[in-house]
Amino acid sequence: MALLLVGPDRRDRSFWAPTEVSFKRTFQISLSSVLSPSAFFSSPDVRHTGRMAWRFLTSLVLLSAFMALFFKHPWWTAGGTTCLIVLLSTRLNVADHVIMAATRDKERERLLDFLEDRLHWMRKHCDEIVFIAHSQGGFLAHQLMARHGGRNQEKVIRMVGVGSGLKPIWILQQMRRPLVAVVAWMIPIASLCLTWGASPFIEPGNSEIAAGTLMHVQAITPSLAMPLIAHSSDFVTTMQNDVVEATNRILSGVLVVGEMTWERWTAIGVSVTLTIACGLILRFRILSEARTPLTLPSTNSSMQLVWEEYSSQHDVVGRMLLPTLPQGVEREATPVLGHPLSDHTAYFDSDGLLVRRLATGMLADLESSTSRGFGARPWAETVARYERTLRKQHDRRRCFQAVLMLWVASAALLPRVARGATLVEAAIGSWWFLAVATMALSTIFTWQGRKSHRELTAMLDAELRGEPQPKPPVRIVNPEHRTTATLALTLGTVCAFFGALGLTLLSDLQPTWNIHSPGAALLAAIIFATLAAATGSGYRVQRRWVLGAGLLACIPALTSSGPYSPDTPSWATTPGVVLAVVVLAATTVALISVSRARVVALPGPSSALGSGAVPH
């Protein structure tokens, strides 16, 4: 489970394995990721950190749901547990199969002996052999090809691993090494020490530090919605005193005499020491001994074995990055659906791209063995264009889903954190809301992904048959044209949300003021947040949606009124004017950027297959 939560995957390759980037270039990339907003949001380390946090939050919500079910319905839980135990006692227990492949050497060798006998029969009756190995079959096929110095590679021209369990099972085997086991225990110990030592920074209910930070926000929030003319000297003095008090609470908590005692600083020091020790052990003792450990022995056979590994970006089994495979073995991520479980079983669906990609290898093998043209190259180029299109569309859709879920999770967790709960307590207390939101968004986006996948696959088949193509269905905004609109819409989201919050607080503090429709600003914040997520993901939003959200944020300023003053104009005493001005400015910038954004049509212009085309 720890490997699934924090293990780097294929999407983190540029961060975890910068094989062709010098240190100077890496430092420049890191510096640009800090200074540039667009580079920051697209940097691999930020994405990987977000994925780790999301995996942990998902596991936490599932565990909380199980615990709540156990306490409310113990008999149902006991019945489900009994069914699970019965299932684990049958042949459907996949975990037991993995344990067999990883640790039960005798059973694994008997299985390999059986496969080797089948391979001997094929060598007698076939001129060329192609292996296609799925999941744990990828591990067994690799073990079979590595047996007896590579003797079994005779007549095997291609070995294709699909969602292969080669890397996970190899890592599970390494857990039997004492040094690896020590590191596996040092990492959670370091995490626990860091969590306890730094807990005053993240526990608002028990920490002066976090409480002082929250007091900062509460002191400054009313000034975002209150007109400047209403900022009296008493109001400014009260706000300054609250800020000073909040700062003093933070400083007193950080000092050793406060909540950050010497025991907590010692725990943080132990955590840092253990982390550095783990890094050194991994770098000089474990990784140095595991340089491409999964290579196959070379043979003197005239047929050179071609080894290919395919996996989607999300496949829970095949997505792992470490350990490294020989150069050129791992191919580009295969677009499936973008689901950690469905991807692993949907590679060979009739509308999948992988079967069409494997057809490329079959056509190439036919051309090499018969010296005739079967259109392998144009077929491969056409399939590659559609694969790139599906990957782009997948990245855009998943980014949109992730940002939407971030907004939903923030709306569920922040109120509980503001009332004194820790982040973990807030997630446990909101498990039902987070679970429903996760399932709803996942269902919607997975359904949309299936639909677009089938449409593009149908277009690919039509193009492979030489039929005329309609207008390209996928239109994505260039990354360089997204930053300005995304930042402007995000600014509108923050200002509209805090403006609505400030108007609500102001109506409670000043009952004599006529403050109306603060919910319109909150609705505008929700619309701006959705549009910011869509724009940052590459969708081209409609300008009327942006304009409508901006006008919604202006409703409180048009319907509210403050205290009458003959010496000042009415707009200066109207609540929400500052909010309306800032939001309209952000709306104007977003409208200009959206209007000037350049859209790329994918999969691009079709290319004829030529006379050597093979009908699909």
Coordinates of C-alpha atoms in Angstrom, one line a residue:
M1 CA 0.0 0.0 0.0
A2 CA 2.9 2.3 0.7
L3 CA 4.3 1.7 -2.7
L4 CA 0.9 2.6 -4.3
L5 CA 0.6 5.8 -2.2
V6 CA 4.1 7.3 -2.6
G7 CA 5.8 5.3 -5.4
P8 CA 6.9 7.5 -8.3
D9 CA 5.3 6.6 -11.6
R10 CA 5.8 7.2 -15.3
R11 CA 4.4 10.7 -15.0
D12 CA 7.3 11.7 -12.7
R13 CA 10.0 10.5 -15.0
S14 CA 11.4 13.9 -15.7
F15 CA 11.7 14.6 -12.0
W16 CA 13.0 11.3 -10.6
A17 CA 15.2 10.2 -13.5
P18 CA 16.7 13.3 -15.3
T19 CA 19.2 11.1 -17.2
E20 CA 20.0 13.6 -20.0
V21 CA 19.9 16.9 -18.0
S22 CA 23.0 18.4 -16.4
F23 CA 23.1 19.8 -12.9
K24 CA 23.2 23.3 -14.2
R25 CA 20.2 22.8 -16.4
T26 CA 18.3 21.1 -13.5
F27 CA 19.0 24.1 -11.3
Q28 CA 17.7 26.4 -13.9
I29 CA 14.6 24.4 -14.3
S30 CA 14.1 24.4 -10.5
L31 CA 14.6 28.2 -10.4
S32 CA 12.2 28.8 -13.2
S33 CA 9.6 26.6 -11.5
V34 CA 9.8 28.9 -8.5
L35 CA 9.7 32.2 -10.4
S36 CA 7.2 31.3 -13.2
P37 CA 3.6 30.5 -12.2
S38 CA 3.0 28.4 -15.3
A39 CA 6.2 26.5 -14.8
F40 CA 5.4 26.0 -11.1
F41 CA 2.0 24.5 -11.8
S42 CA 3.4 22.2 -14.5
S43 CA 6.6 21.1 -12.6
P44 CA 6.9 17.4 -12.0
D45 CA 7.7 17.7 -8.3
V46 CA 4.5 19.8 -7.7
R47 CA 2.4 17.3 -9.6
H48 CA 4.0 14.3 -7.8
T49 CA 3.4 16.0 -4.4
G50 CA -0.2 16.6 -5.3
R51 CA -0.7 13.0 -6.4
M52 CA 0.9 11.7 -3.1
A53 CA -1.5 13.9 -1.1
W54 CA -4.5 12.8 -3.1
R55 CA -3.6 9.1 -2.8
F56 CA -3.2 9.6 1.0
L57 CA -6.5 11.5 1.3
T58 CA -8.3 8.8 -0.7
S59 CA -7.0 6.0 1.5
L60 CA -7.9 8.1 4.6
V61 CA -11.4 8.6 3.4
L62 CA -11.9 4.9 2.6
L63 CA -10.5 3.9 6.0
S64 CA -12.8 6.4 7.7
A65 CA -15.8 5.1 5.8
F66 CA -15.0 1.5 6.9
M67 CA -14.6 2.5 10.6
A68 CA -17.9 4.5 10.5
L69 CA -19.7 1.5 8.9
F70 CA -18.2 -0.8 11.6
F71 CA -19.4 1.3 14.5
K72 CA -22.9 2.0 13.0
H73 CA -23.6 -1.4 11.4
P74 CA -21.3 -4.0 13.1
W75 CA -23.2 -7.0 11.8
W76 CA -23.0 -5.9 8.2
T77 CA -19.3 -5.2 8.6
A78 CA -18.8 -8.6 10.2
G79 CA -20.6 -10.2 7.3
G80 CA -18.5 -8.4 4.7
T81 CA -15.3 -9.3 6.6
T82 CA -16.4 -13.0 6.6
C83 CA -17.0 -12.9 2.8
L84 CA -13.6 -11.3 2.3
I85 CA -11.9 -14.1 4.4
V86 CA -13.7 -16.7 2.3
L87 CA -12.6 -15.0 -0.9
L88 CA -9.0 -15.0 0.3
S89 CA -9.2 -18.7 0.7
T90 CA -10.1 -19.3 -3.0
R91 CA -8.1 -19.1 -6.2
L92 CA -9.5 -15.6 -6.7
N93 CA -7.0 -14.3 -4.1
V94 CA -4.7 -12.3 -6.4
A95 CA -2.6 -11.1 -3.4
D96 CA -1.7 -14.7 -2.8
H97 CA -0.6 -15.1 -6.4
V98 CA 1.7 -12.0 -6.0
I99 CA 3.1 -13.5 -2.8
M100 CA 3.9 -16.7 -4.6
A101 CA 5.7 -14.9 -7.4
A102 CA 7.6 -12.7 -5.0
T103 CA 8.6 -15.0 -2.1
R104 CA 7.7 -18.6 -2.8
D105 CA 10.7 -19.7 -4.8
K106 CA 9.8 -23.4 -5.1
E107 CA 6.3 -22.8 -6.4
R108 CA 7.5 -20.1 -8.8
E109 CA 10.2 -22.5 -10.2
R110 CA 7.6 -25.2 -10.7
L111 CA 5.5 -22.8 -12.7
L112 CA 8.5 -21.7 -14.8
D113 CA 9.3 -25.4 -15.5
F114 CA 5.8 -25.8 -16.8
L115 CA 6.1 -22.7 -19.0
E116 CA 9.5 -23.8 -20.3
D117 CA 8.0 -27.1 -21.4
R118 CA 5.3 -25.3 -23.4
L119 CA 8.0 -23.1 -24.9
H120 CA 10.0 -26.1 -26.0
W121 CA 6.9 -27.4 -27.8
M122 CA 6.5 -24.1 -29.6
R123 CA 10.1 -24.0 -30.7
K124 CA 9.6 -27.4 -32.4
H125 CA 6.5 -26.3 -34.3
C126 CA 7.0 -22.6 -34.9
D127 CA 9.5 -20.6 -36.9
E128 CA 9.0 -17.4 -34.8
I129 CA 7.5 -16.8 -31.4
V130 CA 6.0 -13.6 -29.9
F131 CA 5.2 -13.3 -26.2
I132 CA 2.4 -11.0 -25.0
A133 CA 2.5 -11.0 -21.2
H134 CA -0.1 -9.2 -19.1
S135 CA 0.3 -8.2 -15.3
Q136 CA 2.1 -11.0 -13.4
G137 CA 2.7 -12.7 -16.7
G138 CA 5.2 -10.0 -17.5
F139 CA 7.3 -11.0 -14.5
L140 CA 7.1 -14.7 -15.4
A141 CA 8.0 -14.1 -19.0
H142 CA 11.0 -12.1 -18.0
Q143 CA 12.1 -14.8 -15.6
L144 CA 11.6 -17.4 -18.4
M145 CA 13.7 -15.4 -20.9
A146 CA 16.5 -14.9 -18.4
R147 CA 16.7 -18.6 -17.5
H148 CA 19.9 -20.6 -18.4
G149 CA 21.7 -17.6 -19.7
G150 CA 19.0 -16.7 -22.2
R151 CA 18.8 -20.1 -23.9
N152 CA 15.0 -19.8 -23.9
Q153 CA 15.2 -16.8 -26.2
E154 CA 15.7 -19.0 -29.2
K155 CA 13.1 -18.3 -31.9
V156 CA 11.5 -15.6 -29.7
I157 CA 11.5 -12.4 -31.8
R158 CA 9.4 -10.2 -29.6
M159 CA 8.4 -10.0 -25.9
V160 CA 5.6 -7.5 -25.1
G161 CA 4.7 -6.7 -21.5
V162 CA 1.4 -5.1 -20.9
G163 CA 0.7 -3.6 -17.5
S164 CA 3.5 -5.7 -16.4
G165 CA 4.0 -6.6 -12.7
L166 CA 7.7 -7.0 -13.3
K167 CA 8.7 -3.9 -11.3
P168 CA 6.3 -4.3 -8.3
I169 CA 7.2 -7.9 -7.8
W170 CA 10.9 -7.2 -8.1
I171 CA 10.6 -4.5 -5.4
L172 CA 8.6 -6.9 -3.2
Q173 CA 11.5 -9.4 -3.6
Q174 CA 14.0 -6.7 -2.5
M175 CA 12.1 -6.3 0.8
R176 CA 13.6 -9.6 1.9
R177 CA 17.0 -7.9 1.9
P178 CA 18.0 -6.7 5.5
L179 CA 19.2 -3.3 4.3
V180 CA 16.1 -2.6 2.4
A181 CA 13.9 -3.6 5.3
V182 CA 15.8 -1.2 7.6
V183 CA 15.1 1.7 5.2
A184 CA 11.5 0.6 4.9
W185 CA 11.2 1.0 8.7
M186 CA 13.3 4.2 9.0
I187 CA 11.0 6.1 6.6
P188 CA 7.7 5.8 8.6
I189 CA 9.7 6.4 11.9
A190 CA 11.0 9.6 10.3
S191 CA 7.5 10.6 9.2
L192 CA 6.0 10.1 12.6
C193 CA 8.8 12.1 14.3
L194 CA 8.3 15.0 11.8
T195 CA 4.5 14.8 12.3
W196 CA 4.7 15.0 16.1
G197 CA 7.5 17.6 16.1
A198 CA 5.8 20.0 13.6
S199 CA 2.2 19.3 14.9
P200 CA 1.9 22.8 16.5
F201 CA 2.1 24.2 12.9
I202 CA -0.9 22.1 11.7
E203 CA -3.2 21.8 14.7
P204 CA -5.4 24.9 15.1
G205 CA -7.2 23.5 18.1
N206 CA -4.1 22.9 20.1
S207 CA -1.5 25.3 18.7
E208 CA -0.9 29.0 19.2
I209 CA 1.0 29.0 15.9
A210 CA -1.9 27.8 13.7
A211 CA -4.4 29.8 15.8
G212 CA -2.4 32.9 15.3
T213 CA -2.3 32.3 11.6
L214 CA -6.1 31.9 11.5
M215 CA -6.4 35.1 13.6
H216 CA -4.4 36.9 10.9
V217 CA -7.0 35.9 8.3
Q218 CA -9.9 36.8 10.5
A219 CA -8.4 40.3 11.2
I220 CA -7.8 41.2 7.5
T221 CA -10.9 39.6 5.9
P222 CA -13.4 42.4 6.7
S223 CA -11.2 45.0 5.0
L224 CA -11.7 43.3 1.7
A225 CA -15.4 44.1 1.5
M226 CA -15.7 47.3 3.6
P227 CA -15.5 50.5 1.6
L228 CA -12.4 52.6 2.2
I229 CA -14.5 55.5 3.5
A230 CA -15.7 53.2 6.3
H231 CA -12.2 52.4 7.4
S232 CA -12.3 54.6 10.5
S233 CA -9.3 55.1 12.9
D234 CA -10.9 52.8 15.4
F235 CA -11.4 50.1 12.8
V236 CA -7.8 50.4 11.6
T237 CA -6.5 50.4 15.2
T238 CA -8.5 47.3 16.1
M239 CA -7.2 45.5 13.0
Q240 CA -3.6 46.4 13.7
N241 CA -3.9 45.3 17.3
D242 CA -5.4 41.9 16.1
V243 CA -2.5 41.5 13.6
V244 CA 0.1 42.3 16.3
E245 CA -1.5 39.9 18.8
A246 CA -1.6 37.2 16.1
T247 CA 2.0 37.7 15.3
N248 CA 2.9 37.5 19.0
R249 CA 1.0 34.2 19.3
I250 CA 2.9 32.8 16.4
L251 CA 6.3 33.9 17.7
S252 CA 5.6 32.7 21.2
G253 CA 4.7 29.3 19.9
V254 CA 7.8 29.0 17.7
L255 CA 10.2 29.7 20.6
V256 CA 11.5 26.9 22.7
V257 CA 9.7 28.3 25.7
G258 CA 6.4 28.0 23.9
E259 CA 4.8 25.0 22.2
M260 CA 7.8 24.2 20.1
T261 CA 9.8 22.7 23.0
W262 CA 13.2 21.1 22.8
E263 CA 11.6 17.7 22.6
R264 CA 9.7 18.7 19.4
W265 CA 12.8 20.3 17.9
T266 CA 14.7 17.1 18.7
A267 CA 12.0 15.0 17.0
I268 CA 12.4 17.2 13.9
G269 CA 16.2 16.8 14.0
V270 CA 15.8 13.0 14.3
S271 CA 13.4 13.0 11.3
V272 CA 15.8 15.0 9.2
T273 CA 18.7 12.7 10.2
L274 CA 16.9 9.5 9.4
T275 CA 15.7 11.0 6.1
I276 CA 19.3 11.9 5.1
A277 CA 20.5 8.5 6.2
C278 CA 17.8 6.8 4.1
G279 CA 18.8 8.9 1.1
L280 CA 22.5 8.0 1.5
I281 CA 21.7 4.3 1.9
L282 CA 19.4 4.4 -1.2
R283 CA 21.9 6.3 -3.2
F284 CA 25.2 4.5 -2.5
R285 CA 24.1 1.0 -1.3
I286 CA 20.8 0.1 -2.9
L287 CA 20.5 2.0 -6.1
S288 CA 24.2 1.5 -7.0
E289 CA 23.6 -2.2 -6.8
A290 CA 20.4 -2.0 -8.8
R291 CA 21.5 -0.4 -12.1
T292 CA 19.2 -1.8 -14.7
P293 CA 18.8 -5.1 -12.7
L294 CA 16.1 -6.3 -15.1
T295 CA 18.2 -6.7 -18.2
L296 CA 18.0 -9.8 -20.2
P297 CA 21.2 -11.8 -21.0
S298 CA 22.5 -11.4 -24.6
T299 CA 22.6 -14.5 -26.8
N300 CA 24.4 -15.5 -30.0
S301 CA 21.1 -16.2 -31.8
S302 CA 20.6 -14.7 -35.2
M303 CA 17.2 -13.5 -34.1
Q304 CA 17.5 -10.5 -31.8
L305 CA 14.8 -10.4 -29.2
V306 CA 12.8 -7.1 -29.2
W307 CA 11.5 -6.3 -25.7
E308 CA 8.6 -3.8 -25.3
E309 CA 6.8 -2.7 -22.2
Y310 CA 3.4 -0.9 -22.4
S311 CA 1.4 0.7 -19.6
S312 CA -1.0 3.5 -19.1
Q313 CA -0.1 6.4 -16.8
H314 CA -2.6 5.4 -14.2
D315 CA -2.4 1.6 -14.2
V316 CA -1.8 0.7 -10.5
V317 CA 0.5 -2.2 -11.5
G318 CA 2.4 -1.0 -14.6
R319 CA 2.8 2.7 -13.8
M320 CA 5.9 2.4 -11.5
L321 CA 9.1 4.1 -12.6
L322 CA 11.6 2.3 -10.5
P323 CA 13.6 0.1 -11.1
T324 CA 14.8 1.3 -14.5
L325 CA 14.6 -0.9 -17.5
P326 CA 17.1 -1.0 -20.4
Q327 CA 16.9 2.0 -22.7
G328 CA 14.2 1.8 -25.3
V329 CA 12.2 -1.0 -23.6
E330 CA 9.5 1.2 -22.1
R331 CA 7.2 2.8 -24.7
E332 CA 5.0 5.9 -24.5
A333 CA 2.1 5.6 -22.1
T334 CA -0.8 3.9 -23.6
P335 CA -4.1 5.9 -23.5
V336 CA -6.8 3.9 -21.9
L337 CA -9.2 5.5 -19.5
G338 CA -7.1 7.0 -16.7
H339 CA -8.4 4.8 -13.9
P340 CA -5.9 2.8 -11.6
L341 CA -8.1 -0.3 -11.7
S342 CA -10.0 -0.2 -15.0
D343 CA -6.8 0.6 -17.0
H344 CA -5.2 -2.7 -15.9
T345 CA -8.0 -4.8 -17.4
A346 CA -9.0 -2.7 -20.4
Y347 CA -5.8 -2.8 -22.6
F348 CA -7.2 -5.4 -25.0
D349 CA -10.7 -4.0 -25.4
S350 CA -12.0 -3.9 -29.0
D351 CA -11.9 0.0 -29.0
G352 CA -8.5 0.1 -27.3
L353 CA -5.5 1.8 -28.9
L354 CA -3.0 -0.9 -27.8
V355 CA -4.4 -3.6 -30.1
R356 CA -3.9 -1.2 -33.0
R357 CA -0.4 -0.4 -31.8
L358 CA 0.5 -4.1 -31.6
A359 CA -0.8 -4.5 -35.1
T360 CA 2.1 -2.2 -36.1
G361 CA 4.6 -4.7 -34.8
M362 CA 2.8 -7.6 -36.6
L363 CA 2.9 -5.7 -39.9
A364 CA 6.5 -4.9 -39.4
D365 CA 7.3 -8.6 -38.7
L366 CA 5.4 -9.6 -41.9
E367 CA 7.4 -7.1 -44.0
S368 CA 10.7 -8.3 -42.6
S369 CA 9.9 -12.0 -43.1
T370 CA 8.2 -11.8 -46.6
S371 CA 10.0 -8.7 -48.1
R372 CA 6.6 -7.3 -49.1
G373 CA 5.0 -4.0 -48.2
F374 CA 2.1 -4.1 -45.8
G375 CA 1.9 -0.4 -44.9
A376 CA 3.5 -0.7 -41.4
R377 CA 5.1 2.7 -41.4
P378 CA 2.0 4.8 -42.4
W379 CA -0.1 2.6 -40.1
A380 CA 2.3 3.4 -37.2
E381 CA 2.3 7.1 -37.9
T382 CA -1.5 7.3 -38.0
V383 CA -1.9 5.3 -34.8
A384 CA 0.8 7.5 -33.1
R385 CA -1.1 10.7 -34.0
Y386 CA -4.3 9.4 -32.4
E387 CA -2.3 8.2 -29.3
R388 CA -0.9 11.7 -28.9
T389 CA -4.3 13.2 -29.2
L390 CA -5.8 10.8 -26.6
R391 CA -2.9 11.5 -24.2
K392 CA -3.4 15.3 -24.6
Q393 CA -7.2 14.9 -24.1
H394 CA -6.7 12.6 -21.1
D395 CA -4.2 15.1 -19.4
R396 CA -6.6 17.9 -20.0
R397 CA -9.6 16.0 -18.6
R398 CA -7.8 14.7 -15.6
C399 CA -6.3 18.1 -14.7
F400 CA -9.8 19.6 -14.8
Q401 CA -11.1 16.8 -12.6
A402 CA -8.2 17.2 -10.1
V403 CA -8.6 21.0 -9.8
L404 CA -12.4 20.7 -9.3
M405 CA -11.9 18.0 -6.6
L406 CA -9.3 20.4 -5.0
W407 CA -11.9 23.1 -4.8
V408 CA -14.5 20.7 -3.4
A409 CA -12.1 19.2 -0.8
S410 CA -11.1 22.7 0.3
A411 CA -14.7 23.7 0.7
A412 CA -15.3 20.6 2.9
L413 CA -12.1 20.8 5.0
L414 CA -11.4 24.4 5.5
P415 CA -14.5 25.2 7.7
R416 CA -13.6 22.3 10.0
V417 CA -10.0 23.4 10.2
A418 CA -11.0 26.9 10.9
R419 CA -13.1 25.6 13.8
G420 CA -10.1 23.9 15.4
A421 CA -9.9 20.5 13.8
T422 CA -6.7 19.1 12.3
L423 CA -6.5 18.2 8.7
V424 CA -6.8 14.5 9.4
E425 CA -9.8 15.1 11.7
A426 CA -11.4 17.3 9.1
A427 CA -11.0 14.6 6.4
I428 CA -12.4 11.9 8.7
G429 CA -15.3 14.1 9.7
S430 CA -16.2 14.9 6.0
W431 CA -15.6 11.4 4.7
W432 CA -19.1 11.0 3.4
F433 CA -19.1 14.3 1.5
L434 CA -15.6 13.6 0.0
A435 CA -16.6 10.0 -0.9
V436 CA -19.7 11.1 -2.7
A437 CA -17.9 14.0 -4.5
T438 CA -15.1 11.7 -5.5
M439 CA -17.4 9.0 -6.9
A440 CA -19.6 11.6 -8.7
L441 CA -16.7 13.4 -10.4
S442 CA -15.0 10.1 -11.2
T443 CA -18.1 8.7 -12.8
I444 CA -18.8 11.8 -14.9
F445 CA -15.2 12.1 -16.1
T446 CA -14.8 8.4 -16.7
W447 CA -18.0 8.3 -18.7
Q448 CA -16.9 11.3 -20.8
G449 CA -13.5 9.7 -21.3
R450 CA -15.0 6.5 -22.6
K451 CA -17.2 8.4 -24.9
S452 CA -14.4 10.5 -26.4
H453 CA -12.1 7.4 -26.6
R454 CA -14.7 5.5 -28.6
E455 CA -15.2 8.5 -30.9
L456 CA -11.5 8.9 -31.7
T457 CA -11.0 5.2 -32.1
A458 CA -13.9 5.1 -34.7
M459 CA -12.2 8.1 -36.5
L460 CA -8.9 6.2 -36.4
D461 CA -10.4 3.1 -38.0
A462 CA -12.1 5.2 -40.6
E463 CA -8.8 6.9 -41.5
L464 CA -7.0 3.5 -41.6
R465 CA -9.6 2.4 -44.1
G466 CA -9.0 5.5 -46.2
E467 CA -12.4 7.1 -45.6
P468 CA -12.8 10.9 -45.6
Q469 CA -12.4 12.5 -42.2
P470 CA -14.7 15.0 -40.5
K471 CA -13.4 18.1 -38.7
P472 CA -10.9 17.3 -35.9
P473 CA -13.0 16.9 -32.7
V474 CA -10.4 17.8 -30.1
R475 CA -9.5 21.5 -29.7
I476 CA -6.9 22.4 -27.0
V477 CA -5.7 25.8 -26.0
N478 CA -1.9 26.2 -26.2
P479 CA -0.1 26.1 -22.8
E480 CA 1.5 29.5 -23.4
H481 CA -2.0 31.1 -23.8
R482 CA -3.5 29.7 -20.6
T483 CA -1.5 31.4 -17.8
T484 CA -2.9 34.9 -18.0
A485 CA -6.5 33.8 -18.1
T486 CA -6.0 31.3 -15.4
L487 CA -4.4 33.7 -13.0
A488 CA -7.0 36.4 -13.7
L489 CA -9.9 33.9 -13.1
T490 CA -8.1 32.6 -9.9
L491 CA -7.8 36.2 -8.7
G492 CA -11.5 36.7 -9.4
T493 CA -12.3 33.5 -7.4
V494 CA -10.3 34.6 -4.4
C495 CA -11.6 38.2 -4.4
A496 CA -15.2 37.1 -4.9
F497 CA -15.0 34.4 -2.1
F498 CA -13.4 36.7 0.5
G499 CA -15.7 39.6 -0.7
A500 CA -18.8 37.4 0.0
L501 CA -17.3 36.4 3.4
G502 CA -16.5 40.0 4.2
L503 CA -20.0 41.2 3.3
T504 CA -21.5 38.5 5.5
L505 CA -19.3 39.5 8.4
L506 CA -20.1 43.2 7.8
S507 CA -23.8 42.5 7.9
D508 CA -23.4 41.0 11.3
L509 CA -21.1 43.8 12.6
Q510 CA -23.2 46.6 11.1
P511 CA -26.9 45.7 11.3
T512 CA -27.9 49.2 10.3
W513 CA -26.2 48.9 6.9
N514 CA -28.3 47.6 4.0
I515 CA -26.3 44.7 2.7
H516 CA -28.0 42.5 0.1
S517 CA -27.1 39.5 -2.0
P518 CA -23.7 38.4 -0.6
G519 CA -24.6 34.9 -2.0
A520 CA -24.3 36.4 -5.6
A521 CA -20.6 37.0 -4.9
L522 CA -20.2 33.5 -3.6
L523 CA -21.9 32.0 -6.7
A524 CA -19.6 34.1 -8.8
A525 CA -16.6 32.7 -6.9
I526 CA -17.8 29.1 -7.7
I527 CA -18.2 30.0 -11.4
F528 CA -14.8 31.7 -11.5
A529 CA -13.2 28.6 -9.8
T530 CA -14.7 26.3 -12.3
L531 CA -13.7 28.5 -15.3
A532 CA -10.1 28.8 -13.8
A533 CA -9.9 25.0 -13.6
A534 CA -11.1 24.6 -17.2
T535 CA -8.9 27.3 -18.6
G536 CA -5.8 26.0 -16.8
S537 CA -6.5 22.5 -18.1
G538 CA -6.7 23.6 -21.7
Y539 CA -10.4 24.1 -22.4
R540 CA -11.5 27.2 -24.2
V541 CA -14.3 28.7 -22.1
Q542 CA -17.1 30.9 -23.4
R543 CA -16.7 34.6 -22.9
R544 CA -20.3 35.0 -21.8
W545 CA -19.6 32.7 -18.9
V546 CA -16.7 34.9 -17.7
L547 CA -18.8 38.1 -18.2
G548 CA -21.8 36.6 -16.4
A549 CA -19.6 35.7 -13.4
G550 CA -18.2 39.2 -13.3
L551 CA -21.6 40.8 -13.3
L552 CA -22.8 38.5 -10.5
A553 CA -20.0 39.8 -8.3
C554 CA -21.3 43.3 -8.9
I555 CA -24.8 42.7 -7.7
P556 CA -24.0 43.3 -3.9
A557 CA -22.6 46.7 -4.8
L558 CA -25.7 47.6 -6.9
T559 CA -28.2 46.5 -4.3
S560 CA -26.5 47.5 -1.0
S561 CA -26.0 50.9 0.7
G562 CA -24.0 52.2 3.6
P563 CA -24.4 55.1 6.0
Y564 CA -25.5 58.4 4.4
S565 CA -22.8 61.1 4.3
P566 CA -23.4 64.5 2.6
D567 CA -19.7 65.1 2.1
T568 CA -18.9 61.9 0.2
P569 CA -20.5 60.3 -2.9
S570 CA -22.7 57.4 -2.5
W571 CA -20.4 54.9 -4.2
A572 CA -17.7 55.6 -1.6
T573 CA -19.9 54.3 1.2
T574 CA -21.5 51.4 -0.7
P575 CA -20.3 48.0 0.5
G576 CA -18.8 45.7 -2.2
V577 CA -17.6 48.5 -4.5
V578 CA -13.9 47.5 -4.0
L579 CA -14.9 43.9 -4.6
A580 CA -16.8 44.8 -7.8
V581 CA -13.9 46.9 -9.2
V582 CA -11.3 44.2 -8.6
V583 CA -13.4 41.4 -10.0
L584 CA -14.3 43.5 -13.1
A585 CA -10.6 44.2 -13.7
A586 CA -9.9 40.5 -13.4
T587 CA -12.8 39.7 -15.7
T588 CA -11.6 42.2 -18.3
V589 CA -8.1 40.6 -18.3
A590 CA -9.6 37.1 -18.5
L591 CA -11.9 38.1 -21.4
I592 CA -9.0 39.6 -23.4
S593 CA -6.8 36.6 -22.8
V594 CA -9.6 34.1 -23.7
S595 CA -10.3 36.0 -26.9
R596 CA -6.6 36.0 -28.0
A597 CA -6.0 32.3 -27.0
R598 CA -4.9 30.1 -29.9
V599 CA -6.5 26.7 -30.2
V600 CA -4.8 23.6 -31.6
A601 CA -7.0 21.1 -33.5
L602 CA -6.1 17.4 -32.9
P603 CA -5.4 14.8 -34.2
G604 CA -4.4 17.1 -37.0
P605 CA -4.6 16.7 -40.8
S606 CA -5.1 13.2 -42.0
S607 CA -2.5 11.4 -44.1
A608 CA -3.2 8.8 -46.7
L609 CA -1.9 5.3 -46.0
G610 CA -0.8 4.8 -49.5
S611 CA -1.1 1.8 -51.8
G612 CA 0.3 -0.5 -49.1
A613 CA -2.5 0.1 -46.7
V614 CA -4.0 -2.9 -44.9
P615 CA -7.8 -2.8 -44.3
H616 CA -8.7 -2.8 -40.7

